[in-house]
XYZ file of C-alpha atoms in Angstrom:
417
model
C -8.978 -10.325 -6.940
C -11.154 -12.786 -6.430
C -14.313 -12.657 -3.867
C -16.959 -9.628 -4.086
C -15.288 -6.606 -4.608
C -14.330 -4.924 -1.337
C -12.444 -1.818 -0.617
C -8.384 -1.216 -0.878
C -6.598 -0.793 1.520
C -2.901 1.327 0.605
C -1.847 -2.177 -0.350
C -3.908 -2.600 -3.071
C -5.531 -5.690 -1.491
C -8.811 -6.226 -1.441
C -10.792 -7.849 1.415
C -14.631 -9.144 1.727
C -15.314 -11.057 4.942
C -16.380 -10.044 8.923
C -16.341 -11.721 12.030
C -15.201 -12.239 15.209
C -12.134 -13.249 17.232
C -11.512 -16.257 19.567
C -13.570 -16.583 23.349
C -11.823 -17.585 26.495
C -12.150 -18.283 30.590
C -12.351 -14.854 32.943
C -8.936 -13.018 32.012
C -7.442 -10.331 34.269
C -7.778 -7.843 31.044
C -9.704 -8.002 28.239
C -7.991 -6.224 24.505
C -9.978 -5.530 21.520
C -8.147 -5.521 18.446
C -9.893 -4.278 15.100
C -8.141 -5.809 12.172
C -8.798 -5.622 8.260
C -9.496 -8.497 6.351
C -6.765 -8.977 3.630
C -7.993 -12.327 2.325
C -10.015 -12.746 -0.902
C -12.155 -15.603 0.669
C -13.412 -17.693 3.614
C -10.399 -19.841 3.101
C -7.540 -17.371 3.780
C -9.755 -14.638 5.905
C -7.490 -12.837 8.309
C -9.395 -13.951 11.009
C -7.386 -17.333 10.523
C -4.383 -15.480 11.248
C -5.269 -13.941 14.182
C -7.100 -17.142 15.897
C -4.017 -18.680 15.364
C -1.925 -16.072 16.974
C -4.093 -15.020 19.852
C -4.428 -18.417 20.508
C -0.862 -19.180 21.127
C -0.225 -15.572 23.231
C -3.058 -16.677 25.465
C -1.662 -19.901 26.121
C 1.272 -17.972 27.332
C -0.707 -15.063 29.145
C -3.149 -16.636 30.438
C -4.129 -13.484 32.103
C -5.075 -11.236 29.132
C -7.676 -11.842 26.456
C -7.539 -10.905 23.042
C -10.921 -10.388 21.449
C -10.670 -9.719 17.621
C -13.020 -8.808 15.270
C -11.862 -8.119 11.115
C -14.068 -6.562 8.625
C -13.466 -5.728 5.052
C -11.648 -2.989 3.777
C -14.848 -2.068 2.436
C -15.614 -0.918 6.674
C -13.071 -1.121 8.864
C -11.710 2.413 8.944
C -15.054 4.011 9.117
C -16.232 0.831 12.003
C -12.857 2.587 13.849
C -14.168 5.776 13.538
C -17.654 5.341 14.572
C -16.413 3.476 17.544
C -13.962 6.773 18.390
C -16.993 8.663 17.811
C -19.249 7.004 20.520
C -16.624 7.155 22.477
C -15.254 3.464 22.465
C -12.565 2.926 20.744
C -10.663 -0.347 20.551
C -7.418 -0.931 21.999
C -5.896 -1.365 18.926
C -6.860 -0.763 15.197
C -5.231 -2.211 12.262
C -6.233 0.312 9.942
C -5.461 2.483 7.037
C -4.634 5.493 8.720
C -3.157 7.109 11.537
C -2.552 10.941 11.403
C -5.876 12.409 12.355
C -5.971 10.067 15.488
C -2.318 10.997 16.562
C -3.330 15.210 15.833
C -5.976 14.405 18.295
C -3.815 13.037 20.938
C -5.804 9.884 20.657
C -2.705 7.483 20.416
C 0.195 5.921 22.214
C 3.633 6.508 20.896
C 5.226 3.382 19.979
C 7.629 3.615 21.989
C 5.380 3.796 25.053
C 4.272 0.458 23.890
C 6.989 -1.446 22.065
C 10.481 -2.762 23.375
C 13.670 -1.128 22.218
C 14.484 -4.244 19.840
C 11.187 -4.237 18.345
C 11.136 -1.066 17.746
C 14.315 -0.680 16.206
C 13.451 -3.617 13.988
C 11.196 -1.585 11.889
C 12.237 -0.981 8.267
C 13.649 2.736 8.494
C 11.765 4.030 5.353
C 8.253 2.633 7.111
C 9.254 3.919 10.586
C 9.493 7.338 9.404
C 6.121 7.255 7.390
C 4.426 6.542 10.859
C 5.440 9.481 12.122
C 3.924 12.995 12.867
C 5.809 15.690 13.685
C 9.231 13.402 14.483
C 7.192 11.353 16.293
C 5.850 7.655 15.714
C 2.793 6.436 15.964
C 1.922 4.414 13.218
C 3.490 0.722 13.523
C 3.531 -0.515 10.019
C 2.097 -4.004 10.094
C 1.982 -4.912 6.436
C 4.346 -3.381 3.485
C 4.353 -3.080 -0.527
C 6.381 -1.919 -3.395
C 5.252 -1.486 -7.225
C 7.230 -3.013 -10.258
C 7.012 -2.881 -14.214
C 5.163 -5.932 -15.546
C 5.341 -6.899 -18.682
C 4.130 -9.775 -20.842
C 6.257 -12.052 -22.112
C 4.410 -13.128 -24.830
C 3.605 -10.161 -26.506
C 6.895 -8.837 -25.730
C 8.645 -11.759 -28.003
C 5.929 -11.485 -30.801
C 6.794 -7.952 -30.545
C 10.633 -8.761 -31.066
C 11.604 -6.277 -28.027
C 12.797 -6.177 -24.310
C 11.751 -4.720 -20.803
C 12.388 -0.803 -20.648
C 14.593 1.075 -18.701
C 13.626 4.550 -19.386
C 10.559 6.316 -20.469
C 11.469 5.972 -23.958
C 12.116 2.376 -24.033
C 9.143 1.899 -22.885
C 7.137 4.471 -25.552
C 9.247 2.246 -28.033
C 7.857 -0.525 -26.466
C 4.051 0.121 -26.713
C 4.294 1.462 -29.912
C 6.246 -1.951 -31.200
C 3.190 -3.803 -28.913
C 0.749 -1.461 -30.939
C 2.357 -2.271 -34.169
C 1.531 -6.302 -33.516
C -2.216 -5.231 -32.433
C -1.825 -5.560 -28.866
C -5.093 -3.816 -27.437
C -3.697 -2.096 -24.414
C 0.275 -1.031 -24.615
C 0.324 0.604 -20.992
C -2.815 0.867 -18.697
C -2.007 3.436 -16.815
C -4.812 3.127 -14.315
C -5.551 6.676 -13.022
C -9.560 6.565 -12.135
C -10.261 6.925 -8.441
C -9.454 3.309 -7.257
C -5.604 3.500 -7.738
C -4.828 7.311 -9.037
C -2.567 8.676 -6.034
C -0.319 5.565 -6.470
C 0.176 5.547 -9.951
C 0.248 9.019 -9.914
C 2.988 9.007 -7.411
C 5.170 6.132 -9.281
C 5.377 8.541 -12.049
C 6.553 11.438 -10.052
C 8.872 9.493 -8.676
C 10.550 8.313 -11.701
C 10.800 11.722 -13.183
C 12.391 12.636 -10.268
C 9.713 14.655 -8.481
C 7.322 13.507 -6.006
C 4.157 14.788 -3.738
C 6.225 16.858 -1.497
C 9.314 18.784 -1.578
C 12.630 18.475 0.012
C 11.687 20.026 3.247
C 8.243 18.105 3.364
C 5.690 20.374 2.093
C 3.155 19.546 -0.538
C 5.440 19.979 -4.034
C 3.182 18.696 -6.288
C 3.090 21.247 -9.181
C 6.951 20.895 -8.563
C 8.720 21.469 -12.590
C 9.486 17.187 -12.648
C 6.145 16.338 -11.890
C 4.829 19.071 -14.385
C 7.287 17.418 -17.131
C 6.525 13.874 -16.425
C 2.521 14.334 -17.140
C 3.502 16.384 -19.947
C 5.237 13.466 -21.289
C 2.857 10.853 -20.379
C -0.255 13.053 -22.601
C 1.970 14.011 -25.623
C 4.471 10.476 -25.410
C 1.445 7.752 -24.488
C -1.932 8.964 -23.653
C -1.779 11.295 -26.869
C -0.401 8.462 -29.137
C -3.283 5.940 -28.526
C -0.712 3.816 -26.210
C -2.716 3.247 -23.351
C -6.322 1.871 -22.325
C -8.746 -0.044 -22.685
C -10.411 3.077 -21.542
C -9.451 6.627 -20.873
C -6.648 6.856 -17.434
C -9.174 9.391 -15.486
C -11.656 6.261 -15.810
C -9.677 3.106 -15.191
C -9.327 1.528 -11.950
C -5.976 -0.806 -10.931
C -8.187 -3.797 -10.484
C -9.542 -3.348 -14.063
C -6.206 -2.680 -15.229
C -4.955 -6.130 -13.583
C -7.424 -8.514 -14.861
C -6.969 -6.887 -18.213
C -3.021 -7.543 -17.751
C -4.492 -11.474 -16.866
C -6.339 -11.294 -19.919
C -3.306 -11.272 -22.263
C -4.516 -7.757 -23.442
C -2.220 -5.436 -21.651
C 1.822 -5.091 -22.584
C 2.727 -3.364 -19.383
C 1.617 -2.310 -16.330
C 2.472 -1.085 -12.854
C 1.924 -3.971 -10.418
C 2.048 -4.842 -6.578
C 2.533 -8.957 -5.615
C -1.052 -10.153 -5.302
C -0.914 -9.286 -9.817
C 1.132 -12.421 -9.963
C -1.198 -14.200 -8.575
C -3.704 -13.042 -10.377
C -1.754 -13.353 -13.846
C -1.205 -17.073 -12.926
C -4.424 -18.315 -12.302
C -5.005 -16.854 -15.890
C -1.930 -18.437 -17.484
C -0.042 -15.220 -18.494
C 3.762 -15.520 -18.758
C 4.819 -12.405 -16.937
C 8.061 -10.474 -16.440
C 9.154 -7.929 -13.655
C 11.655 -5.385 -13.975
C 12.340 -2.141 -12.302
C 10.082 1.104 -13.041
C 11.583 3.097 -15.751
C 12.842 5.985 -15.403
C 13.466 9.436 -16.951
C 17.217 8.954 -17.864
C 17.371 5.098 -16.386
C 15.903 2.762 -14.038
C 13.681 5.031 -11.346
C 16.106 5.946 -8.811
C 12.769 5.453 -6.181
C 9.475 3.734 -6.491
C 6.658 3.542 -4.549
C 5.999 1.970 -1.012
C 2.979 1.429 0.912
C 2.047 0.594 4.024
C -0.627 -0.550 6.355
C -0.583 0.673 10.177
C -1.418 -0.433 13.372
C -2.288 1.725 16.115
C -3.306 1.501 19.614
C -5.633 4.088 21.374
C -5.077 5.579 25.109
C -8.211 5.671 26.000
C -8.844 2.467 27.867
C -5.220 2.563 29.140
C -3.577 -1.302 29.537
C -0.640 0.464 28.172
C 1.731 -2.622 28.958
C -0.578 -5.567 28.138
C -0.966 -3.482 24.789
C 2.740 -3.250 24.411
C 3.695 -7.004 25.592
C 1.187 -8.156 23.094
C 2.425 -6.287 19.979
C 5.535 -7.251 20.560
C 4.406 -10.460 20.070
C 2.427 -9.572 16.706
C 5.900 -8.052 15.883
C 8.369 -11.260 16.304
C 9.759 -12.461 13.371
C 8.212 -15.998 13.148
C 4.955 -13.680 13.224
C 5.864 -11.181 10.579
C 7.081 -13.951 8.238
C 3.756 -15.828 8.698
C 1.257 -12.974 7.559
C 3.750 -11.636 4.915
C 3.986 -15.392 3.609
C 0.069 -15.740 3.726
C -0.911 -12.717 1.797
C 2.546 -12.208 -1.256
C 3.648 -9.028 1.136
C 6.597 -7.363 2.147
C 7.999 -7.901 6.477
C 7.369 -4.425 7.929
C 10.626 -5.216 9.681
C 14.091 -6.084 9.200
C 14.850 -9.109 11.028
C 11.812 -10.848 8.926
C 12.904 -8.744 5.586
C 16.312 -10.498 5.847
C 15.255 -14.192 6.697
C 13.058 -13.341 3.634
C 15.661 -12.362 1.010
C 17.846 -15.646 1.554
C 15.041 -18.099 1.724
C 13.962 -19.595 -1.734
C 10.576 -19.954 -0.635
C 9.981 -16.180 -1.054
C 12.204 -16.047 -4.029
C 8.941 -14.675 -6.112
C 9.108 -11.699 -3.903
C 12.283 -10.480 -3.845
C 11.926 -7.868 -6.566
C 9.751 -5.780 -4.251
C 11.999 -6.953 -1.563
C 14.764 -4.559 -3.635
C 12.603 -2.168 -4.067
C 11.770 -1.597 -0.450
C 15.287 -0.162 0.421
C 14.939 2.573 -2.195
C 11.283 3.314 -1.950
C 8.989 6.294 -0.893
C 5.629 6.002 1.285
C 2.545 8.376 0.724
C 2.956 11.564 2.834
C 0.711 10.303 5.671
C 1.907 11.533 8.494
C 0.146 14.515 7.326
C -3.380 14.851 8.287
C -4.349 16.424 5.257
C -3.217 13.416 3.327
C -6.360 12.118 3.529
C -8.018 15.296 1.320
C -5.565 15.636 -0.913
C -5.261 12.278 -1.729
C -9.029 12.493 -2.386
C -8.396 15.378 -4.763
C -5.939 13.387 -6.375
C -8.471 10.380 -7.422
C -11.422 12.918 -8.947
C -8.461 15.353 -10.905
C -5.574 13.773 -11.588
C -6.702 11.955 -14.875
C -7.651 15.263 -15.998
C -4.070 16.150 -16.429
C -3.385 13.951 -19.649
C -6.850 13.580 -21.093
C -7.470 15.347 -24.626
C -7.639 19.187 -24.575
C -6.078 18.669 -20.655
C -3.592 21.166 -19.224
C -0.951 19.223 -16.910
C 0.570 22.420 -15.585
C -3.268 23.716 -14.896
C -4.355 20.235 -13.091
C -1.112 19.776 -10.953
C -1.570 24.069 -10.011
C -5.204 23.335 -9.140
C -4.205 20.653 -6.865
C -1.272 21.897 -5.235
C -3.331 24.788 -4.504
C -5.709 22.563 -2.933
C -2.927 20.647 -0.395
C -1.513 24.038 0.111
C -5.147 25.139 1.922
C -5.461 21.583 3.571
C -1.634 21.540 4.898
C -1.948 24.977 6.656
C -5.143 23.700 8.218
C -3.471 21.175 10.382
């Protein structure tokens, strides 16, 4: 994306400005809110967002301040954590993760904080990813799914169609490699974007990072297969690039796709913005699967989360619910090409032509699987999945070896929590 680079958030989005939130009289109670910036410039900065909004709940509450301040994905979660540290935490974070505050009994459930409708107007599949132990405490405030993209253009100088299973779409990269296409598949697996393509894969082959019962599965037999076949099917036919999986990063992978270079590639929204601002002529279908279309794909989520330490339990709550009405939702989803974190939004959404270019994540959504991180030790393994994982389908590379080596690792780190 455009802007310097910045960190990524789950999303995929990245995020480069700071600053502060709006000023006001002598309120009863003061909030602080840290939020992450997911605007590319100074022009759609999320602190536009939230002057807006706090703006118009302060008009109505005229006895409660809300004092924001957004940084960069590139700080927020460690500005969080250094403010837990020195003992100052924020009444709210909008962060990337949740877990390790919750296993310190740091957090309010949301359901201390939120009414029953809003609540209950959380997308089930993002619900349940906020919580630990049954429990929720991560309120998902921004959503994502992944897609196939493919380009049109090469696809019709190629003379084929989009796949629908893994071998339509080895067909289809070598047909693309046939015509000289430079890139087939980038299958981006360096550290930037390695647990999600890594995890889009599983999924189609029917696997997954943990098992039916919720522990760490990852050396499952499916997840073995499916890196088998990527190494001997794509990786060991010359199918994918422009450099080596273990060393290329999604946003590298996405302005090679805007390039013209790259057949196909695994994509979130903000790629078709990025394709269009280069011209490219792009198609979305669903991911392919083993046997047919993926019967899951991949969902991600941001969270929100609101600390106990300060207490203001029901300003806190009246407040979110606020941030969590649909004319809200709509408006930050709309802003940014993401997915309503809840239902009400995710429906007005579907039927309006305005978001028309979104509704193929919008169908993925229903049918999609988050990132185990309701597990502390998500955070580790997840690490250990960025520095390994390419290892698994590089040249000489052992997929059963790599995927042992790392369950082995989430296996220590789960029975640490």
């Amino acid at each position: 994306m455009a802007g310097t680079i910045a960190a990524v958030s789950a999303l995929g989005m990245t995020a480069v400005l700071g600053g502060c939130g709006v000023t006001g009289g002598s309120p009863d109670v003061t909030l602080k809110l840290v939020a992450a910036d997911y605007g590319d410039s100074k022009a759609n900065s999320s602190q536009k967002y939230w002057d807006k909004l706090v703006e118009e709940y302060e008009a109505e509450n005229p006895g409660v301040r809300i004092d924001v301040s957004v940084y960069s994905w590139n700080d927020v979660d460690r500005k969080v954590r250094e403010m837990v540290a020195a003992g100052d935490p924020p009444d709210m974070a909008q962060i990337g993760s949740y877990a390790g505050y919750a296993a310190q009994n740091q957090l309010y459930k949301a359901d201390d904080l939120l009414s029953i409708p809003v609540q209950a107007d959380f997308v089930g599949q993002l619900a349940s990813a906020g919580q630990v132990k049954g429990v929720q405490y991560g309120m998902p405030f921004a959503s994502s799914t992944r897609v196939l993209f493919y380009n049109k253009a090469l696809f019709s100088e190629a003379g084929i169609t989009p796949p629908k299973t893994w071998d339509d779409l080895a067909a289809d990269a070598e047909a693309l490699k046939a015509e000289g296409v430079t890139t087939p598949y980038a299958l981006p697996l360096g550290p930037e974007e390695a647990p999600a393509e890594t995890m889009q894969w599983m999924l189609s082959g029917g696997g997954g990072y943990t098992d039916t019962v919720g522990s760490y599965g990852i050396d499952a037999p499916e997840n073995v297969d499916t890196f088998s076949w990527l190494k001997t099917e794509l990786v060991g036919k010359d199918l994918t690039g422009p450099v080596a999986p273990g060393e290329l990063d999604r946003a590298d992978a996405f302005a090679a796709f805007a390039e013209g270079e790259v057949g196909m590639v695994n994509g979130h929204p903000s790629l078709m913005n990025i394709a269009a601002k280069k011209g490219v002529k792009y198609g979305m279908v669903p991911t392919p699967g083993k046997e047919g279309t993926s019967k899951s794909t991949l969902g991600v989520a941001d969270w929100m989360t609101a600390f106990r330490k300060n207490g203001h339990r029901d300003q806190v709550g009246d407040f979110l619910d606020f941030v969590y009405s649909e004319k809200n939702v709509l408006a930050f989803s709309r802003e940014y090409d993401l997915l309503p974190v809840t239902t009400s939004a995710s429906g007005t959404m579907a039927a309006s032509d305005q978001d028309r270019h979104l509704r193929p994540f919008l169908e993925e959504l229903l049918t999609s699987e988050l990132y185990p991180v309701g597990k502390t030790s998500w955070a580790d393994v997840s690490a250990e999945i960025k520095q390994r994982i390419g290892k698994a389908v590089a040249p000489g590379g052992n997929p059963s070896a790599v995927l042992g080596q790392l369950q082995a690792e989430a296996s220590r780190a789960e029975n640490a929590e």
